[in-house]
Amino acid sequence: MINEKILKWGTSRSVIRELFEYGNALKREKGEDAVCDFTLGNPSVPSPKEVNAAIKEIIDRPNAHAYTSATGALNVREKIVKALNKRFNADYSPDGIIMTTGAAASLAIVFKALVSSADENIIALKPYFPEYKVFIESAGGVCREADFDEDLSFSLEDIERKIDKDTLAIVVNSPNNPTGAIYSEEKLRSLAALLEKKQAEYAHPIYIISDEPYREIVFDGAALPFIPKIYKNTITCYSYSKSLSVPGERIGYIIMRPTVDLYETLCYAFLGAARANGYVCAPSLFQYVIAEIGEVFSDTEVYKTNRDIFYEELKKMGYSCVKPQGAFYLFIKSPLGTSIEFSERAKKYGLLIVPADSFGAPGYLRIATCVKTETVKRSLPIFKKLIEEK
Ligand code: PLP
């Protein structure tokens, strides 16, 4: 009677959530200062003041809480498209964008629209956001993993090995959760060349699904390549969760250029998938907020400060990690035992870091650096003690 596959996703909570709940219980018992919680990717900086100002203004409009059209209010889509076209010198059209309840919904919709048989696969680049697997499998497809290299970037050779005639798409997430890596233009061009070759070989499109919730969180002026100009068949899933510090409001979009193969069919398929998932329309209030505020984002300077402190100090202590160029995570190799053993040891001192096994990277751990700098500093003696215990 109950769908066993679905039940499993409900009963086996994610490791991240388990640790987060453990941290909350510990804080209640021993006080806030007893815990250094680096589990969740919950932005710690406030939303820009324009967000609340826009909410106050919009809330009195007669349509503030009404349904919008399924793809999102036209004036909202027009404004977003205009801003993106200006910023990226692109050719998006308001027909090619669908407002969604965040990147999670965007991805779930795209996967559901693409997968039509259980043989078909979508490639996730390790280490990857664990929900990809849930969304792909729930759409009825296979989540196929491709390996990463020592520099934490994807292995092109392994992608080539993993692509076959049933590959529909590959998910690219840059800046990356959990590594903070930004894929270089050169690397993305090599990926595009490989995909072009494979598309020709199998005579069907193989899409890049570009998952971009961290697009605005880039450090040291690093260049973030605009993937739709590097590879024609790119479908972008964007979210305002991190860029405006509004993850609880659930707002984002799917967008693609009109030159994407099967453009019109995809537009309808996305609508169909949203409908099948019961996503009637994205929250109207926040659609209007986005249109009102334009290209304004949270001040994320503290994420860079935290990255700098963590990276410098942990390296000095002997931890192995690659300097993140964006997002708000640091990915470290477990200095002793498995990542789960290391996370358990850290837990004893109230230090909560996530073993990356469910990201497809056993032996590594993720530190979410979207916290107060004071918490980062407080955690350093614990990291030192842990590595000295070896
Ligand atoms: N993709 C990645 C890589 C993420 O890290 C997250 C959230 O942490 C999401 C998608 C989902 O974000 P949203 O809040 O927009 O659903």
XYZ file of C-alpha atoms and ligand atoms in Angstrom:
406
model
C 0.000 0.000 0.000
C 2.790 2.419 0.828
C 5.434 3.103 -1.806
C 8.567 1.531 -0.260
C 10.998 3.659 -2.261
C 9.307 6.861 -1.123
C 9.047 5.586 2.462
C 12.811 5.001 2.513
C 13.457 8.666 1.645
C 11.200 9.681 4.523
C 12.613 7.354 7.168
C 16.330 7.648 6.333
C 16.873 11.297 7.184
C 19.861 12.953 5.592
C 23.085 12.851 7.611
C 23.131 16.647 7.497
C 19.694 16.913 9.101
C 20.562 14.241 11.728
C 23.644 16.179 12.816
C 21.764 19.490 12.767
C 19.031 18.090 15.045
C 21.688 16.602 17.335
C 23.304 20.060 17.539
C 20.007 21.702 18.448
C 19.429 19.197 21.259
C 22.980 19.758 22.538
C 22.513 23.543 22.473
C 19.320 23.211 24.523
C 21.093 21.001 27.040
C 24.489 22.720 27.338
C 24.043 26.164 25.839
C 24.870 27.755 22.483
C 28.589 28.009 23.196
C 28.942 24.263 23.695
C 28.308 23.660 19.990
C 30.135 24.657 16.805
C 27.548 23.776 14.178
C 28.811 23.638 10.582
C 26.097 21.372 9.218
C 23.430 23.250 7.258
C 23.818 25.579 4.286
C 21.515 28.118 5.933
C 22.722 31.638 5.048
C 23.834 33.538 8.164
C 23.786 37.036 6.654
C 20.589 39.108 6.568
C 18.574 39.652 3.408
C 19.213 43.008 1.734
C 16.986 45.726 3.225
C 15.250 46.024 -0.151
C 13.608 42.619 0.429
C 11.646 43.635 3.521
C 10.861 47.049 2.057
C 9.422 45.366 -1.054
C 7.377 42.912 1.051
C 5.832 45.830 2.983
C 4.919 47.630 -0.208
C 3.595 44.591 -2.105
C 1.585 43.123 0.755
C -1.164 45.739 0.300
C -1.553 45.138 -3.431
C -4.878 43.433 -4.260
C -3.171 40.532 -6.074
C -0.352 39.986 -3.568
C -1.557 36.538 -2.523
C -3.354 35.434 -5.678
C -2.296 32.603 -8.003
C -0.089 33.787 -10.846
C 0.055 31.976 -14.168
C 1.673 28.566 -13.819
C 4.976 29.737 -15.296
C 5.026 32.809 -13.048
C 3.694 36.361 -13.430
C 4.591 37.717 -16.871
C 5.970 41.035 -15.601
C 8.215 39.138 -13.175
C 9.563 36.875 -15.910
C 10.091 39.859 -18.195
C 12.074 41.728 -15.552
C 14.296 38.767 -14.739
C 14.943 38.037 -18.410
C 15.793 41.670 -19.119
C 18.286 41.792 -16.243
C 19.917 38.478 -17.222
C 20.178 39.470 -20.889
C 21.897 42.688 -19.890
C 24.247 41.037 -17.426
C 25.252 38.034 -19.571
C 24.633 39.530 -23.002
C 22.156 36.687 -23.517
C 18.996 36.168 -25.588
C 16.549 34.730 -23.066
C 12.831 35.207 -23.675
C 10.027 35.391 -21.065
C 8.643 32.177 -22.644
C 11.760 30.279 -21.661
C 11.610 30.878 -17.913
C 9.464 29.203 -15.273
C 9.310 30.530 -11.720
C 9.691 27.710 -9.185
C 9.882 27.054 -5.472
C 13.687 27.139 -5.466
C 16.450 25.101 -7.068
C 15.166 21.877 -5.513
C 11.874 22.207 -7.377
C 13.642 23.386 -10.544
C 15.816 20.287 -10.568
C 12.944 17.935 -9.713
C 10.901 19.433 -12.587
C 13.712 19.181 -15.141
C 14.538 15.578 -14.196
C 10.891 14.567 -14.328
C 10.431 16.249 -17.700
C 13.434 14.471 -19.218
C 13.232 10.902 -17.915
C 10.861 8.687 -19.867
C 12.144 5.183 -19.117
C 13.891 3.370 -16.268
C 16.958 2.712 -18.451
C 17.758 6.387 -18.787
C 20.428 8.050 -16.699
C 21.507 11.481 -15.576
C 25.118 11.996 -14.521
C 25.974 13.667 -11.210
C 29.551 14.856 -10.727
C 30.993 13.656 -7.450
C 30.969 15.146 -4.870
C 27.385 16.257 -5.433
C 24.360 17.623 -3.549
C 22.748 14.381 -2.246
C 19.217 15.409 -3.242
C 20.091 14.972 -6.951
C 19.917 11.222 -6.460
C 16.523 11.401 -4.734
C 15.081 13.687 -7.445
C 16.480 11.629 -10.356
C 15.326 8.313 -8.891
C 11.915 9.724 -8.030
C 11.626 10.833 -11.676
C 12.191 7.159 -12.582
C 15.770 7.435 -13.873
C 19.219 6.295 -12.796
C 21.636 8.663 -11.067
C 25.042 7.760 -12.471
C 28.067 9.163 -10.642
C 31.262 10.426 -12.248
C 34.529 10.745 -10.295
C 36.486 13.814 -9.323
C 40.208 14.561 -9.566
C 42.622 15.494 -6.783
C 41.864 19.232 -7.355
C 38.170 18.449 -6.575
C 37.131 19.273 -10.158
C 35.312 16.712 -12.305
C 37.191 13.995 -14.178
C 36.471 14.390 -17.880
C 37.843 10.894 -18.542
C 35.376 9.375 -16.108
C 32.475 11.345 -17.580
C 33.421 9.964 -20.999
C 33.411 6.445 -19.559
C 30.007 6.954 -17.907
C 28.069 8.511 -20.824
C 26.121 6.046 -22.936
C 23.164 6.079 -25.314
C 20.762 6.408 -22.361
C 22.380 9.523 -20.903
C 19.974 12.442 -20.941
C 21.885 15.094 -19.057
C 24.716 15.930 -16.720
C 24.304 18.130 -13.653
C 26.941 20.823 -13.195
C 27.044 22.843 -9.966
C 29.528 25.716 -9.897
C 30.273 27.311 -7.435
C 29.986 23.885 -5.930
C 28.359 22.455 -2.859
C 30.269 20.823 -1.111
C 33.700 21.885 -2.437
C 33.354 25.616 -3.173
C 35.087 24.930 -6.518
C 34.382 27.021 -9.605
C 34.926 25.110 -12.842
C 37.198 26.995 -15.226
C 36.077 28.056 -18.688
C 38.709 25.760 -20.185
C 37.403 22.765 -18.254
C 33.801 23.563 -19.190
C 34.787 23.935 -22.851
C 36.334 20.458 -22.748
C 33.130 19.121 -21.213
C 31.078 20.886 -23.904
C 33.257 19.362 -26.652
C 32.794 15.907 -25.168
C 29.023 16.352 -24.928
C 28.824 17.647 -28.528
C 30.681 14.532 -29.647
C 28.401 12.224 -27.663
C 25.244 13.983 -28.855
C 26.343 13.405 -32.452
C 27.233 9.789 -31.721
C 23.879 8.978 -30.083
C 21.783 11.357 -32.212
C 19.923 12.973 -29.318
C 20.505 15.962 -27.053
C 22.507 15.543 -23.860
C 21.759 18.560 -21.698
C 23.861 20.301 -19.106
C 21.622 21.074 -16.151
C 23.414 23.957 -14.496
C 22.427 24.111 -10.823
C 23.316 27.655 -9.720
C 22.153 28.553 -6.204
C 25.633 29.930 -5.409
C 26.060 32.036 -8.566
C 26.395 35.286 -6.627
C 28.824 33.954 -3.997
C 32.221 34.196 -5.667
C 35.490 35.233 -3.966
C 38.536 37.246 -5.023
C 36.914 38.352 -8.297
C 37.076 34.793 -9.690
C 35.540 34.481 -13.154
C 32.350 32.445 -13.205
C 31.846 31.207 -16.765
C 28.349 31.632 -18.222
C 27.644 28.043 -19.252
C 24.764 28.662 -21.742
C 27.266 30.449 -24.003
C 29.773 27.596 -23.715
C 27.272 24.811 -24.380
C 24.091 25.396 -26.327
C 22.013 22.696 -24.644
C 22.144 24.183 -21.160
C 19.154 24.358 -18.828
C 19.790 26.593 -15.808
C 18.211 26.024 -12.402
C 18.578 29.132 -10.258
C 17.553 29.914 -6.702
C 17.414 33.062 -4.570
C 17.802 30.990 -1.370
C 21.476 31.814 -0.876
C 21.861 35.034 -2.856
C 19.089 36.812 -0.919
C 19.272 34.696 2.273
C 15.662 33.552 1.811
C 15.823 29.720 1.727
C 12.556 29.404 3.645
C 10.639 31.497 1.106
C 11.169 28.976 -1.714
C 11.779 31.007 -4.834
C 13.843 30.382 -7.962
C 13.460 29.588 -11.648
C 14.337 27.354 -14.599
C 15.606 29.187 -17.674
C 16.973 28.217 -21.097
C 17.915 30.000 -24.302
C 15.587 29.638 -27.315
C 18.401 27.852 -29.178
C 18.262 24.814 -26.876
C 17.280 21.626 -28.746
C 13.545 20.839 -28.349
C 13.007 24.263 -26.766
C 9.239 24.435 -27.189
C 8.697 20.815 -26.217
C 10.814 21.347 -23.112
C 8.788 24.443 -22.129
C 5.632 22.328 -22.169
C 7.340 19.337 -20.536
C 8.503 21.544 -17.633
C 4.950 22.793 -17.207
C 3.708 19.198 -17.279
C 6.291 18.082 -14.729
C 5.467 21.004 -12.414
C 1.805 20.112 -12.731
C 2.461 16.410 -12.061
C 4.450 17.330 -8.943
C 1.637 19.583 -7.726
C 3.669 22.792 -8.013
C 0.806 25.111 -8.972
C 2.793 28.333 -9.059
C 5.751 29.746 -7.178
C 4.905 31.951 -4.144
C 3.367 35.092 -5.623
C 4.565 37.484 -2.925
C 8.166 36.521 -3.509
C 7.808 36.583 -7.291
C 6.822 40.255 -6.956
C 9.624 40.917 -4.476
C 12.165 39.614 -6.987
C 10.724 41.828 -9.728
C 10.710 44.834 -7.403
C 14.260 44.651 -6.079
C 16.091 43.749 -9.293
C 19.753 42.721 -9.161
C 20.331 43.231 -5.435
C 22.014 40.536 -3.328
C 22.990 39.886 0.293
C 26.364 41.115 1.472
C 28.320 37.866 1.683
C 31.693 39.276 2.777
C 31.589 37.252 5.998
C 31.638 34.007 4.001
C 34.947 35.075 2.501
C 36.311 36.041 5.938
C 35.306 32.622 7.269
C 36.778 30.872 4.241
C 40.100 32.682 4.725
C 40.361 31.885 8.422
C 39.396 28.239 8.003
C 41.567 27.637 4.968
C 44.715 29.268 6.433
C 44.368 27.806 9.921
C 43.355 24.267 8.951
C 46.162 24.066 6.381
C 48.656 25.154 9.071
C 47.362 22.412 11.350
C 47.929 19.819 8.609
C 44.442 19.350 7.188
C 44.227 18.664 3.478
C 41.818 20.932 1.595
C 41.499 22.936 -1.640
C 40.851 26.685 -1.346
C 37.181 27.329 -2.188
C 36.556 30.009 -4.823
C 32.883 30.469 -4.041
C 29.774 29.213 -2.174
C 30.148 28.741 1.582
C 31.692 25.353 2.172
C 35.123 23.920 2.837
C 35.824 20.320 1.899
C 38.487 18.523 3.916
C 40.021 15.059 3.792
C 39.493 13.045 6.933
C 42.874 13.120 8.680
C 42.141 9.862 10.488
C 39.849 6.910 9.958
C 36.744 7.191 7.836
C 34.864 10.442 7.507
C 32.127 9.014 9.706
C 34.654 8.132 12.448
C 36.126 11.613 12.260
C 32.714 13.276 12.397
C 31.854 11.140 15.447
C 35.078 12.152 17.227
C 34.392 15.815 16.464
C 30.851 15.435 17.805
C 32.249 14.569 21.245
C 33.626 18.124 21.416
C 30.418 19.680 20.091
C 32.003 20.220 16.658
C 29.520 19.254 13.954
C 30.838 18.599 10.450
C 29.207 16.455 7.812
C 30.785 13.242 6.473
C 30.611 13.482 2.688
C 29.723 9.839 2.026
C 26.241 10.800 0.842
C 27.849 13.337 -1.518
C 29.600 10.372 -3.172
C 32.919 11.195 -1.467
C 33.698 8.886 1.454
C 36.871 9.968 3.236
C 35.924 13.658 3.043
C 33.917 16.024 5.243
C 32.004 19.218 4.519
C 32.228 22.289 6.712
C 29.436 24.825 6.062
C 31.077 28.210 6.653
C 27.877 30.281 6.585
C 28.136 30.991 10.312
C 29.293 33.796 12.584
C 33.071 34.326 12.398
C 33.134 33.971 16.162
C 31.991 30.317 15.763
C 34.781 29.666 13.258
C 37.365 31.030 15.722
C 35.876 29.068 18.610
C 36.134 25.825 16.624
C 39.846 26.122 15.757
C 41.277 24.694 19.026
C 38.950 21.710 18.587
C 40.159 21.099 15.042
C 43.734 21.288 16.394
C 43.048 18.842 19.189
C 41.423 16.427 16.746
C 44.337 16.337 14.324
C 46.820 15.983 17.203
C 44.902 12.982 18.534
C 46.010 10.995 15.470
N 21.443 22.681 -5.259
C 22.461 22.812 -4.407
C 23.833 22.544 -4.879
C 22.236 23.212 -3.078
O 23.271 23.338 -2.242
C 20.911 23.464 -2.659
C 20.620 23.830 -1.269
O 21.447 23.847 -0.398
C 19.876 23.316 -3.596
C 20.175 22.930 -4.878
C 18.448 23.572 -3.227
O 18.262 24.907 -2.969
P 16.820 25.587 -2.820
O 16.749 26.140 -1.451
O 16.800 26.645 -3.833
O 15.809 24.542 -3.099
